[in-house]
Every structure is written in C-alpha cells, then in structure tokens.
Tab-separated table of C-alpha atoms and ligand atoms in Angstrom:
chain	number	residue	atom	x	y	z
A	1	UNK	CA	-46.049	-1.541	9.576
A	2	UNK	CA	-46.336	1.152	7.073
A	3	UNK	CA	-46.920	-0.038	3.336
A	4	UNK	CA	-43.004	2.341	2.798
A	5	UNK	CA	-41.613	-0.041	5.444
A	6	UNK	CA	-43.090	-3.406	3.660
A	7	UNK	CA	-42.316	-2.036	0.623
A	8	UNK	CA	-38.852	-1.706	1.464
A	9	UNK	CA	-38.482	-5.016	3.158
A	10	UNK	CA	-39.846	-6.678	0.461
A	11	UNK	CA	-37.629	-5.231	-1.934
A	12	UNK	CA	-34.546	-6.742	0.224
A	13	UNK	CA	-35.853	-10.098	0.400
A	14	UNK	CA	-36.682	-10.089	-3.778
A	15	UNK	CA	-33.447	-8.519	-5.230
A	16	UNK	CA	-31.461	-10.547	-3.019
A	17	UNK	CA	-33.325	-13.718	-4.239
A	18	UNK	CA	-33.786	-12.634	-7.667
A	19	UNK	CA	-30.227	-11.667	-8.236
A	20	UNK	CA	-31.186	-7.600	-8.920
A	21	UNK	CA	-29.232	-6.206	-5.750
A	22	UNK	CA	-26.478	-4.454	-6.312
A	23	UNK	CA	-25.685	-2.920	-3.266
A	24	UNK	CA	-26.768	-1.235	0.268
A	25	UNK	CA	-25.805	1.813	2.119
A	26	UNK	CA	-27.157	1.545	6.071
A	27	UNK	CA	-25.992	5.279	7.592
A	28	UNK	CA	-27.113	7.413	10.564
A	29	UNK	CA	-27.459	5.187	13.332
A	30	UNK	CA	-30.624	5.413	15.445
A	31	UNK	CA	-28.617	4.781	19.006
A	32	UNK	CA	-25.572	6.250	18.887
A	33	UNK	CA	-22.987	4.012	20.833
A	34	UNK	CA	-18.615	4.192	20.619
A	35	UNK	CA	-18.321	1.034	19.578
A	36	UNK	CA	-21.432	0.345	17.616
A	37	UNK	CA	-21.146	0.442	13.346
A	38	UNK	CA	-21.696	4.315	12.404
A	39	UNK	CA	-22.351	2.699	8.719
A	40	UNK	CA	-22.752	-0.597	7.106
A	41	UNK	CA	-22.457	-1.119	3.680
A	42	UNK	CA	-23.514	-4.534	1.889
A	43	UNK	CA	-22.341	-5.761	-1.898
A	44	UNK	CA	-22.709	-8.968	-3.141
A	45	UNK	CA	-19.184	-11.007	-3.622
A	46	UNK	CA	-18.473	-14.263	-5.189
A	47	UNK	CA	-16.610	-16.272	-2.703
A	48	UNK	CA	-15.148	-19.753	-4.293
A	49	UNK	CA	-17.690	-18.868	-7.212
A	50	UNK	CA	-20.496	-18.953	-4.659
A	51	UNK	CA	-22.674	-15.641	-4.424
A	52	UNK	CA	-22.546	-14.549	-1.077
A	53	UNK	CA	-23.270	-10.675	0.759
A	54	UNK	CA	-20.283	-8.827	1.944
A	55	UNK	CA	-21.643	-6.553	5.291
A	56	UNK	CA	-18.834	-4.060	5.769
A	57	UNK	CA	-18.705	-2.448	8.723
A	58	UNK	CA	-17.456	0.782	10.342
A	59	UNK	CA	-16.901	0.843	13.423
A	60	UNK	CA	-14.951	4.513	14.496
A	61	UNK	CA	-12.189	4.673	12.142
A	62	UNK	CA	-12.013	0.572	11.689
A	63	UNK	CA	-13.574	-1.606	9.211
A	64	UNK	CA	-14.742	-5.358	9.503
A	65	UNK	CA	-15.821	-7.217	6.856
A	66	UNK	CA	-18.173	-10.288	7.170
A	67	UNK	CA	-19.601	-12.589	4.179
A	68	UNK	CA	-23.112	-14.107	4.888
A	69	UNK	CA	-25.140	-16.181	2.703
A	70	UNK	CA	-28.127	-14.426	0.896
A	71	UNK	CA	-31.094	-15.519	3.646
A	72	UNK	CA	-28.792	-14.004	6.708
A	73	UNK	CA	-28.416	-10.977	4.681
A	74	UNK	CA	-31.689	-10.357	3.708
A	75	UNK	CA	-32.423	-10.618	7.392
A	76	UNK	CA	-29.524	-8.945	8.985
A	77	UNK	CA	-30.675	-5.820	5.731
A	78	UNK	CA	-33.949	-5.735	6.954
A	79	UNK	CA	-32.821	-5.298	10.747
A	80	UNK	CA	-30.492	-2.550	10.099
A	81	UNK	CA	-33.263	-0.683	7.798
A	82	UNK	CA	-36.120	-0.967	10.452
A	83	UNK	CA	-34.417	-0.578	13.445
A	84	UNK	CA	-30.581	0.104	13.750
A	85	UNK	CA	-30.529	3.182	10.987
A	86	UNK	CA	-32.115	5.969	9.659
A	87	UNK	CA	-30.911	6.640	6.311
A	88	UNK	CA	-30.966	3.681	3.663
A	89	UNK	CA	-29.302	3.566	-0.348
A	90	UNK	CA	-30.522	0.674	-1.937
A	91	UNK	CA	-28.907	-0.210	-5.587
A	92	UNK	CA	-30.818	-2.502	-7.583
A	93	UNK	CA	-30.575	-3.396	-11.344
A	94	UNK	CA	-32.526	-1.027	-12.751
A	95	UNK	CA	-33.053	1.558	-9.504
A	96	UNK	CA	-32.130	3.607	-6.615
A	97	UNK	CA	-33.967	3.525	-3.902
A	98	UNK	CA	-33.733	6.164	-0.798
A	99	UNK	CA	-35.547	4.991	2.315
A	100	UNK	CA	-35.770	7.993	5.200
A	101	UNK	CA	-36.867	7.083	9.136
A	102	UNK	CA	-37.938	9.836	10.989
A	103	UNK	CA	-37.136	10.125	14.417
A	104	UNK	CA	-40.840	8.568	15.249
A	105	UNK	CA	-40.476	5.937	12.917
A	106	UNK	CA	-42.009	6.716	10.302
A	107	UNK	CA	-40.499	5.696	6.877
A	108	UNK	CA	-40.222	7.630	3.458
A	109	UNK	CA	-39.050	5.383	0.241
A	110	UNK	CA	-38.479	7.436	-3.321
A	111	UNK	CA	-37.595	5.424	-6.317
A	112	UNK	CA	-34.895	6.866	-9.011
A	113	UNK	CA	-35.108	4.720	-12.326
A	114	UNK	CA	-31.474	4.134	-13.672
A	115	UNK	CA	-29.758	2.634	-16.949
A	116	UNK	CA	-28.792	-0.338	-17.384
A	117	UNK	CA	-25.631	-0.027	-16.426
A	118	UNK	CA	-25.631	-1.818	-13.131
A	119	UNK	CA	-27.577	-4.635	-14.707
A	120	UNK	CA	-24.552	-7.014	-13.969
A	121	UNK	CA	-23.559	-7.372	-10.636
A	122	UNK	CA	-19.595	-6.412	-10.047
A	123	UNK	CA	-19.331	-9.685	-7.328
A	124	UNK	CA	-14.847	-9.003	-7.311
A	125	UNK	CA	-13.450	-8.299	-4.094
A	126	UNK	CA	-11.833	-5.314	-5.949
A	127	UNK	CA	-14.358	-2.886	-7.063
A	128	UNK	CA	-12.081	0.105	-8.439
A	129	UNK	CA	-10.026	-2.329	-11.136
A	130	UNK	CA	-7.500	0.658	-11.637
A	131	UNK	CA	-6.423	0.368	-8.217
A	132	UNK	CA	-5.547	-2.320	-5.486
A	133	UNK	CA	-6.524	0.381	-2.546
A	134	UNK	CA	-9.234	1.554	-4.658
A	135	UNK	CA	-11.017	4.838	-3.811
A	136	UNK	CA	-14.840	5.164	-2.403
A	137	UNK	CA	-13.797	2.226	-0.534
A	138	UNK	CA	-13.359	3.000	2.922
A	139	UNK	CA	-9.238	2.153	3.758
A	140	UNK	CA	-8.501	2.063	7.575
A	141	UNK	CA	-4.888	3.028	7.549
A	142	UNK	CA	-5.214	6.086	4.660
A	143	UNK	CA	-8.197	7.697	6.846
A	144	UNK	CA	-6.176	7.568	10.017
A	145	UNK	CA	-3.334	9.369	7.868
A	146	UNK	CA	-5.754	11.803	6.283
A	147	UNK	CA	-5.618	10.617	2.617
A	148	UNK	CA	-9.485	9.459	2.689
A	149	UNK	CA	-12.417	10.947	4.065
A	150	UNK	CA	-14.383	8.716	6.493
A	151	UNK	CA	-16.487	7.384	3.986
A	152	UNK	CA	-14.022	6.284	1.840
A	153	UNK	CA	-13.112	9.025	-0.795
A	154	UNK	CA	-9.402	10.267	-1.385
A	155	UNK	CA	-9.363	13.477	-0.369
A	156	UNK	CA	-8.473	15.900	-3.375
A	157	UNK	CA	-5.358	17.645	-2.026
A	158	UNK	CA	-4.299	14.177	-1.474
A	159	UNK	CA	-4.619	12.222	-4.813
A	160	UNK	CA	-0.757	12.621	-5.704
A	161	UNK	CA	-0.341	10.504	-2.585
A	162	UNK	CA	-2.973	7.851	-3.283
A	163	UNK	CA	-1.257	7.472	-6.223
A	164	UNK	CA	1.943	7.182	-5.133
A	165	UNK	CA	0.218	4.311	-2.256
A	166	UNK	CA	-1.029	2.236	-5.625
A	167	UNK	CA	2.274	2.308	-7.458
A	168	UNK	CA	3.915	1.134	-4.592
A	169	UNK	CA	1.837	-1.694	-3.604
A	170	UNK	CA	1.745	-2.840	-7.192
A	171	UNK	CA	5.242	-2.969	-6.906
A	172	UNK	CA	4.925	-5.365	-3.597
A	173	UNK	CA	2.573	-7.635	-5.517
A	174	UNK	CA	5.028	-7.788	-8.325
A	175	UNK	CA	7.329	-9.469	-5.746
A	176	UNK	CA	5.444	-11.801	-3.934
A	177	UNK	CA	6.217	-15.035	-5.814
A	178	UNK	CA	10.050	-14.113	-5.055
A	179	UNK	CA	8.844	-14.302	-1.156
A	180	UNK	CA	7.831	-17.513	1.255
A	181	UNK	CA	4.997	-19.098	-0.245
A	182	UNK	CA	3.929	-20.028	3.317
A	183	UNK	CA	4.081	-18.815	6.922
A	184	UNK	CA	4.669	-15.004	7.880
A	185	UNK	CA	6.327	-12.512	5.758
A	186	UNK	CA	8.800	-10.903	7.874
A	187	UNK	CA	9.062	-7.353	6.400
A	188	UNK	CA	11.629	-4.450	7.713
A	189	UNK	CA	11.389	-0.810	6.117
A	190	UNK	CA	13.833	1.452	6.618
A	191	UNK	CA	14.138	5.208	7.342
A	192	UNK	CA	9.864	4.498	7.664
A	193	UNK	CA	8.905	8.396	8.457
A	194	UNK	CA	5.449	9.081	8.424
A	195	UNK	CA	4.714	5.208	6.924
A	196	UNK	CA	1.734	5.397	4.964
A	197	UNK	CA	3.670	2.983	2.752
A	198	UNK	CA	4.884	0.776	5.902
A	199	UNK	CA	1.024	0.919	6.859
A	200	UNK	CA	-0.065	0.266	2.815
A	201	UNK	CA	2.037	-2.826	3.102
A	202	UNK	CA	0.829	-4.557	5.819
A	203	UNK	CA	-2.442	-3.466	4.355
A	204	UNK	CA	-1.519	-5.210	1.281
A	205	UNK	CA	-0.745	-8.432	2.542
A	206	UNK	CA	-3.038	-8.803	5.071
A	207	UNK	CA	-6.373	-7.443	3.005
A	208	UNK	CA	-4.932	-7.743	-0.518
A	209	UNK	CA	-3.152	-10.475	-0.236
A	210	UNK	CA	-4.550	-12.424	2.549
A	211	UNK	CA	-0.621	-13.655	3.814
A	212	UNK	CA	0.462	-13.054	7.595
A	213	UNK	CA	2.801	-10.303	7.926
A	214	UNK	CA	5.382	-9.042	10.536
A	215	UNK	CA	6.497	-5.317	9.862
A	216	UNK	CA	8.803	-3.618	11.994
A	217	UNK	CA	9.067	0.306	10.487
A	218	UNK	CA	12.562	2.076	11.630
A	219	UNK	CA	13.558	5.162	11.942
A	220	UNK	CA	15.436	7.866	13.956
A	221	UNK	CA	13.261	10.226	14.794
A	222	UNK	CA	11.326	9.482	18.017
A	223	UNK	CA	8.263	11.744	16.703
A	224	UNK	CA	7.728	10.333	14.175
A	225	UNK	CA	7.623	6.966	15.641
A	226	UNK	CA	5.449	7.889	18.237
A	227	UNK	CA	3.016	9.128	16.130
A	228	UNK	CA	2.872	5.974	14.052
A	229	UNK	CA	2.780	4.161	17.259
A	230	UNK	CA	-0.433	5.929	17.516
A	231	UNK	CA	-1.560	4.691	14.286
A	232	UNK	CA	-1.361	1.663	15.378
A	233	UNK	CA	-3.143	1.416	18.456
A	234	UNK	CA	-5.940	3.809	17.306
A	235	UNK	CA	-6.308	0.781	13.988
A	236	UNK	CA	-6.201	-2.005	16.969
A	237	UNK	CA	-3.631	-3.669	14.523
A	238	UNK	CA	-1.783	-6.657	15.073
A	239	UNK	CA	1.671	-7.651	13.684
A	240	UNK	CA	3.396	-3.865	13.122
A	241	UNK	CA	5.622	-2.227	15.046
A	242	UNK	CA	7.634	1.045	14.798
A	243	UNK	CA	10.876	1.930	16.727
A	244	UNK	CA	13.453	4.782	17.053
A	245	UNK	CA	16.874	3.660	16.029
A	246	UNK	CA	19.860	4.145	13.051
A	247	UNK	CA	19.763	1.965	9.965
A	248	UNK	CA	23.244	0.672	10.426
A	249	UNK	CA	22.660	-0.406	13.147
A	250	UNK	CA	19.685	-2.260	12.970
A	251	UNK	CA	19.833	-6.036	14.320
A	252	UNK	CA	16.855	-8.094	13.425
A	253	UNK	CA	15.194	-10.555	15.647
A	254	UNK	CA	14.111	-12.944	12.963
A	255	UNK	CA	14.894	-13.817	8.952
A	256	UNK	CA	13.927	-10.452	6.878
A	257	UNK	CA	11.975	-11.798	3.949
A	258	UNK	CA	11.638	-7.619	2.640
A	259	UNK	CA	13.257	-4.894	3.179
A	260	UNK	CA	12.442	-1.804	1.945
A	261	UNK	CA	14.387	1.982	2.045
A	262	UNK	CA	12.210	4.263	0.813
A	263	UNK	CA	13.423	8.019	0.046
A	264	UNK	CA	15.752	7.210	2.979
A	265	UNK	CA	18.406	10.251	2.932
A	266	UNK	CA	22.027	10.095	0.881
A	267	UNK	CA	23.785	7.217	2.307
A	268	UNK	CA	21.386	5.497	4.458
A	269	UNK	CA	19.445	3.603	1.155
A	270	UNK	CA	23.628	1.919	1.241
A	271	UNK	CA	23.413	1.270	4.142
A	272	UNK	CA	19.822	-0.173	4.188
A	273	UNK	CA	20.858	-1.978	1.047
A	274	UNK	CA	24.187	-3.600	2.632
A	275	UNK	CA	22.239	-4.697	5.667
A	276	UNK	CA	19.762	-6.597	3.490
A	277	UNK	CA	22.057	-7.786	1.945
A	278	UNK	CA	24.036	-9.331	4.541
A	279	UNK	CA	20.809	-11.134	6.335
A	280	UNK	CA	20.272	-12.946	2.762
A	281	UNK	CA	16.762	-11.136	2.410
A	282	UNK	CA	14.724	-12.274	-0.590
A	283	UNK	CA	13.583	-9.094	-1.986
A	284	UNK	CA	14.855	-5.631	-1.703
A	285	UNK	CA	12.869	-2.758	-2.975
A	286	UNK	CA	14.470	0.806	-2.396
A	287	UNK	CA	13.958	4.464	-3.814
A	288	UNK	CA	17.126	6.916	-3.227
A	289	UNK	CA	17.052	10.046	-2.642
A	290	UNK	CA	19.111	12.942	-2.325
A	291	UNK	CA	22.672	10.782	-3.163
A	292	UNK	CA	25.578	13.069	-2.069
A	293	UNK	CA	28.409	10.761	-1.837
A	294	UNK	CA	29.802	10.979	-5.465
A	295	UNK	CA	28.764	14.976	-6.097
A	296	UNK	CA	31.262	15.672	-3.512
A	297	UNK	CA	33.890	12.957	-4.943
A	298	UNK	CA	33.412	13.156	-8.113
A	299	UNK	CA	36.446	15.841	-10.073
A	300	UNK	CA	34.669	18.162	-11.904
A	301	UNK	CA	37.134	17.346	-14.929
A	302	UNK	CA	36.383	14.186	-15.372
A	303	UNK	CA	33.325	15.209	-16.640
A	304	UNK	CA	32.851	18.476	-17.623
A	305	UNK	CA	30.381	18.009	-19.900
A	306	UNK	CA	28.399	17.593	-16.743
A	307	UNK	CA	30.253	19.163	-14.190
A	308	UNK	CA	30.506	22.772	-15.684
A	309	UNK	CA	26.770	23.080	-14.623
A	310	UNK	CA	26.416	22.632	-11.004
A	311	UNK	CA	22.747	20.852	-11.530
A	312	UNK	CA	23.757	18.697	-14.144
A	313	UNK	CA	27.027	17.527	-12.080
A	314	UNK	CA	24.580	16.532	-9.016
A	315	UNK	CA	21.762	14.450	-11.695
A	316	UNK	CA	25.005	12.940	-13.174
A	317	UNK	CA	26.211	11.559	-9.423
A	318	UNK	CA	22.681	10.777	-8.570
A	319	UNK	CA	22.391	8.481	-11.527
A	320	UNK	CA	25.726	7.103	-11.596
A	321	UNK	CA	25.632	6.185	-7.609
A	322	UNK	CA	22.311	4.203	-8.678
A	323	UNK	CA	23.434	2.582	-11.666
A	324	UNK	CA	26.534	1.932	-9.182
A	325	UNK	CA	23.833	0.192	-6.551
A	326	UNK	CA	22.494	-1.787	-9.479
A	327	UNK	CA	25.565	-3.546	-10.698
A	328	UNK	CA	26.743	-3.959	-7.001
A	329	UNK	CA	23.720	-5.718	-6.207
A	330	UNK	CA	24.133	-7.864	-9.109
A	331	UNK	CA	27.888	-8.752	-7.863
A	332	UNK	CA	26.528	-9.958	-4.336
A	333	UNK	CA	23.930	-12.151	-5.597
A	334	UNK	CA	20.724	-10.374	-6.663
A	335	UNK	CA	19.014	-10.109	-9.950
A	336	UNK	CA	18.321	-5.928	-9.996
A	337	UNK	CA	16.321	-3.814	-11.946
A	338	UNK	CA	15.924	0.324	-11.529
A	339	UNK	CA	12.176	0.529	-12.490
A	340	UNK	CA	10.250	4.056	-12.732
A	341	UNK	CA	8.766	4.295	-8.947
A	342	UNK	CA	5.935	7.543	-10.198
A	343	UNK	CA	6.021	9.672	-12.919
A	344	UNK	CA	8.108	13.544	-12.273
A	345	UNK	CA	4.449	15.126	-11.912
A	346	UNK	CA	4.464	13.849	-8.321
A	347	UNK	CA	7.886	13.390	-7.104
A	348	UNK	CA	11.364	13.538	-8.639
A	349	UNK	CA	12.691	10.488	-6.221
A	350	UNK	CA	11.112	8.703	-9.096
A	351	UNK	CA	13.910	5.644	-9.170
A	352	UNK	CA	13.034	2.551	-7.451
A	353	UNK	CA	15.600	-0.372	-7.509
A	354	UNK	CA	14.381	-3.735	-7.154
A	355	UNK	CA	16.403	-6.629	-6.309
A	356	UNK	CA	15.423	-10.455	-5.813
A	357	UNK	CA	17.804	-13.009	-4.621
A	358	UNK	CA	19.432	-15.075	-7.316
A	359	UNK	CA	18.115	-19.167	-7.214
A	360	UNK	CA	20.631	-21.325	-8.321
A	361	UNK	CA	18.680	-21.838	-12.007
A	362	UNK	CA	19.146	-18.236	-12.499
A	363	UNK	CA	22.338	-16.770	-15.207
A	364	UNK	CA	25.157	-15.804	-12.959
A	365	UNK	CA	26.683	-12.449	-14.651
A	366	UNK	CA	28.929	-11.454	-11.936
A	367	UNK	CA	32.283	-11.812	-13.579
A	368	UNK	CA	31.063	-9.083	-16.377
A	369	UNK	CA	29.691	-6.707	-13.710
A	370	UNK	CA	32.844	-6.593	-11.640
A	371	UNK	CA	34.495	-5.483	-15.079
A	372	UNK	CA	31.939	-3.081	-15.521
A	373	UNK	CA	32.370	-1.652	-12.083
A	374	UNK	CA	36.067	-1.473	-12.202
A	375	UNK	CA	36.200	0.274	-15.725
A	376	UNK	CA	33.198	2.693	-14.404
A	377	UNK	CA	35.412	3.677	-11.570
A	378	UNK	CA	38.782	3.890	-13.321
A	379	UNK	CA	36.917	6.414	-15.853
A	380	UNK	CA	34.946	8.344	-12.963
A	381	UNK	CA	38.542	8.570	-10.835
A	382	UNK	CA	36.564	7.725	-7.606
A	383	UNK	CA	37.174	5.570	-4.458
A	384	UNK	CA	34.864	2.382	-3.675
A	385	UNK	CA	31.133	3.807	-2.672
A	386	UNK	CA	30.025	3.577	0.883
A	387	UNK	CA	27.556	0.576	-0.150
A	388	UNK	CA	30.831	-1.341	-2.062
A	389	UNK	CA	32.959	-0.667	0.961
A	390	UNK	CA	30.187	-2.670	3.534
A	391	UNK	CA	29.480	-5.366	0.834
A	392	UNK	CA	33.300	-5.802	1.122
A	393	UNK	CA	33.779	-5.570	4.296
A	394	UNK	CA	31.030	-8.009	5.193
A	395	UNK	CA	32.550	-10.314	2.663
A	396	UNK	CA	30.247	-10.343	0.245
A	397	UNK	CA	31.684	-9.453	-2.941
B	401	LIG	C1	12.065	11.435	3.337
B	401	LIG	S1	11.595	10.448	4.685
B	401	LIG	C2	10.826	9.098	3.843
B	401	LIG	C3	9.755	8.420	4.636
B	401	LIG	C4	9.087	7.214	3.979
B	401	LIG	N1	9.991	6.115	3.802
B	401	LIG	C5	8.437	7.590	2.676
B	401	LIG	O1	8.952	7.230	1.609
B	401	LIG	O2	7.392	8.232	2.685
B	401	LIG	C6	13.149	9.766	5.180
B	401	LIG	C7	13.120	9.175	6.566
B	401	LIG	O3	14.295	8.422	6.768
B	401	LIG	C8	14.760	8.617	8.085
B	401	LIG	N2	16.204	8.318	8.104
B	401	LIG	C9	17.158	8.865	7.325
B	401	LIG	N3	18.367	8.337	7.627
B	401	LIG	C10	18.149	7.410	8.586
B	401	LIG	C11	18.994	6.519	9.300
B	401	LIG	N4	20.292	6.473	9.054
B	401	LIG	N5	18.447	5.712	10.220
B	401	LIG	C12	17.110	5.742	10.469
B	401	LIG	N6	16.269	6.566	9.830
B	401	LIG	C13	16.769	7.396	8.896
B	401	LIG	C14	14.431	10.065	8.360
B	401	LIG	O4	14.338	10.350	9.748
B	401	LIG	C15	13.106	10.246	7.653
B	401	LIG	O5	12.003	10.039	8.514
C-alpha cells in the first residue's frame, strides 16, 4: 500500500475516533454500474444524542440515507476510498484533504489547512438552518423537476422557486399539530399542475417530518398528470398519486386530513374550499388566484373610488372575494387566517388562507361573522359568492 493510501486510511479511522471529522465526499466511481451509488457522502449526525455517521447515497437521481455507528463507518470510508471511488473530500477540524486514484491505483493526498471554523461538528439532521429543503443538499423530487443540480445546488434561474418550496413547507409544518397525531396523513391538493409543492409535501412529511403520508394531486389536464406520473415512477416513490379529473367533482376514497388549492384558477380555490369543507378536513391551506367572480358582479358605482380605474376595481374584487372566503370559513366551522404566502418580488398570488377546524374549546364567533357578511354584501350590492352558495347548499352554514 502506498504511504498516500495509509495515510489516508489512517486519517479515517483517527478523526472518526477522535471526534475531528467533519465530513466525506466519495465521487467518481471506479466501476460504473446503473444502479450502483454515483456518490456517497458521509456527515456525522446525532441520533437520540448518540454520535453516529450518516452515508448518503446517490443512486441515479435517488437518495438513501443510512446511519452506522463510527467503527462501520470508518470501515465502510475506507472501502469506498480504496476501492469503489476515485475522487475523495475529506473535512476534518482543522483541514481539507483531497485524495486522487489514478486509473492504476495509484493515490495522490494534498492537505489544505483551514480556520477554525469547522472545529464543532454541525451533528443536526438539518444542515442549512434557514431552510427545511436546504440547498447543497441533494433533494430527490427538486432535481427530477430541475430546481437542483445533481449534486445538490439550486440552480440560479431557479432560486425564486426554491424559495417559494421553503415558504410553503414552513407553512405545512405550521399545521401539523392541527393534523392526526398518529397513522397516515391523508393529503388531497387541488388544481396540482406541475406539483413541485404536491411533491415538497410528501417530501416534507416523509423526510422532514418522518409521518406516513397519502397524497393524491388532481388536476384536469392529462399532461400534466402524466408527466408527474413520471415523477413518480422515475423517484420509485410510494404513497403519491396524480389523476386527471375536475375539482368539483372530486370524490375521495378515504378521510382528507389536508387539502390544499394552490393558485388554482378563479372559482375553482371555492370550489376546492367547499369540498373540504364538506368532508370535515382538518386543515385547509389555499392561495387564490386570478378571482373573477365579483369584478364582473360587482357595480362600478358602488365603489367608484375603486371602480373608476379598471386595475384598482379588479385588486378591490380580488381582496374582497378573499376576505369574503375568510369570514365564510369562519361561519362553517374553521378558525381562518389570510397569511402572506411570498413576498411581491416572486409572485403576486401572494395570499394564502389558512383554515383549521374549530375543537370544541375553541371561541365560537359565528353569529358576528354572519353580520359581517350580510352588511358586507348589502354595501357591495352583490348576490351570495359561488363558495357561500355550495356551503349553503351542502348545509353547512
Ligand atoms: C396555476 S396552476 C397551479 C399549479 C400548482 N398548484 C402550483 O401552485 O404550482 C393551476 C392548475 O389548476 C388546474 N385547475 C384549474 N381549475 C381546475 C379544476 N376546476 N379542476 C382541476 N384542476 C383545475 C389547472 O389545470 C392548472 O394546472
């Protein structure tokens, strides 16, 4: 063995079992096989406050995870450096270490000293603390959909997007006490489209989270379905589904614990929100967009102040059919809030309106918000909304 190659396993075996190793990069496989790891990387993680090594895997565009104690990872470490791949990063407390094989074997190791920033070991399963999908972190579902690169960055072009991903999933964790505390989470989203956030839930609770999940994404348009269909099989996940049909008519085959509508178009978000509604769901999280109804109801004198400016009139409907959704949400049982979804930079369907199923301890207010309702409408001249009109017809207010 070359003194390079000793030197290098040596330097596993010590920083492992002197606490120095920060972390391992294992690239450029020596046999090349489809469903052999194309990179492994290895951190240390405290599981149950016990320090253990997480081996990552990548296996095409999948990623396994696997936590060994130190002596299987020193061994496993050394394995992958002399014989599985070429190329080796090694991070310890106070230096980098690059370790070459050439294509005979032979190994080169250079040494870069570093600060002492790395002197403490960041053991949390959540390296990037800013975000829960964080980026350098390879993310199954956002390289399949083009938003990372395969080894784990967010693409520049695509930031806006990972963004949006992080908002919205801190928005899902905000709402998981409201939700089954055991079993499956049974999870519907409407109008789904291309679903990186149907995919960034099921992400959520299954990785983030670590709860069993049941998604079925919905939508009319068969392409789109088809290629999230794709997704799926090309991920090899479990537990999400995607099919081609109208929100209104949308018959679940089990309790819906979450449904979500987001950006769904005009009048489908009521009729997302009625249907969730009617099948009791715990939590309903849904962004409008592009809210017709009242523009085209609304008289332009009753508010001219708004209506003599044709892009004034349609922000005035837009925010009076959500305030509208609020309260009526409130009158059938749910405690609502309309929450900033992302700031204007990135979109302007910036709205999202949250709504968690009243428990009997909680302050009733419905009384009040009919009132509310009523006078709203009297001032605005207008006939029941679409989402009013199913809430009544289903009985429900
Ligand atoms: C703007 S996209 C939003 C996609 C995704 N929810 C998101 O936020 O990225 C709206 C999607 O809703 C779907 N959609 C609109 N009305 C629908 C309806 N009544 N039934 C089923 N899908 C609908 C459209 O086909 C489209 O794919």
């Amino acid at each position: 063995m070359s003194s390079a190659k000793e030197k290098l396993y040596l330097l596993i075996s010590e920083s492992v079992l002197n606490g120095t190793f920060r972390k391992a990069v294992f690239s450029k496989p020596m046999h090349k096989s489809a469903d052999g790891p194309i990179r492994i990387d290895v951190r240390p993680v405290a599981v149950k406050g016990r320090l253990m090594l997480q081996l990552t895997r990548r296996i095409g565009v999948q990623e396994r995870h696997e936590n060994v104690d130190g002596d299987d990872g020193i061994a496993q470490m050394q394995q992958f450096a002399g014989l599985a791949f070429r190329d080796v990063h090694f991070q310890t407390s106070d230096a980098e270490w690059t370790a070459r094989y050439s294509k005979k074997g032979n190994c080169t190791l250079t040494k870069r000293e570093t600060t002492a920033a790395q002197s403490v070991p960041d053991t949390s399963h959540n390296k990037n603390r800013k975000y829960l999908i964080p980026d350098g972190q390879p993310c199954p579902f956002l390289i399949a959909t083009g938003i990372m690169s395969p080894d784990g960055h967010v693409r520049a072009k695509q930031y806006a997007k990972f963004r949006q991903i992080n908002r919205y999933v801190e928005f899902i964790r905000d709402v998981v006490d409201h939700l089954p505390g055991e079993g499956t989470i049974s999870v519907v989203d409407f109008g789904c489209g291309k679903s990186y956030l149907t995919f960034a839930t099921h992400y959520f609770f299954r990785n983030v989270s670590g709860r069993d999940v049941r998604i079925t994404g919905l939508d009319r348009r068969q392409d789109v379905v088809d290629t999230c269909s794709g997704i799926v099989r090309e991920l090899g996940l479990d537990n999400i589904r995607f099919s081609v049909g109208d929100i209104a008519e949308f018959q679940p085959a089990e309790q819906i614990h979450l449904a979500i509508s987001l950006h769904a178009c005009d009048t489908a978000t009521d009729d997302a929100l009625a249907a969730a509604v009617s099948w009791g769901t715990d939590v309903i999280l849904a962004v409008p967009c592009c809210q017709h109804e009242l523009a085209s109801q609304l008289q332009k004198d009753r508010q001219p102040l708004f209506s003599d400016h044709g892009i004034l009139h349609e922000k005035f409907s837009s925010l009076a059919t959500d305030a509208m959704r609020a309260n009526l949400l409130e009158c059938a049982g749910y405690n609502t809030r309309v929450m900033e979804f992302i700031d204007m930079e990135h979109t302007a369907k910036n709205l999202l309106i949250r709504a968690v199923k009243r428990t009997n301890s909680d302050i009733v207010t419905t009384g009040r918000n009919r009132d509310q309702m009523q006078a709203f409408c009297h001032q605005l001249a207008i006939p029941p909304l679409r989402l009013q009109q199913k809430l009544e017809e289903y009985g429900l207010l």
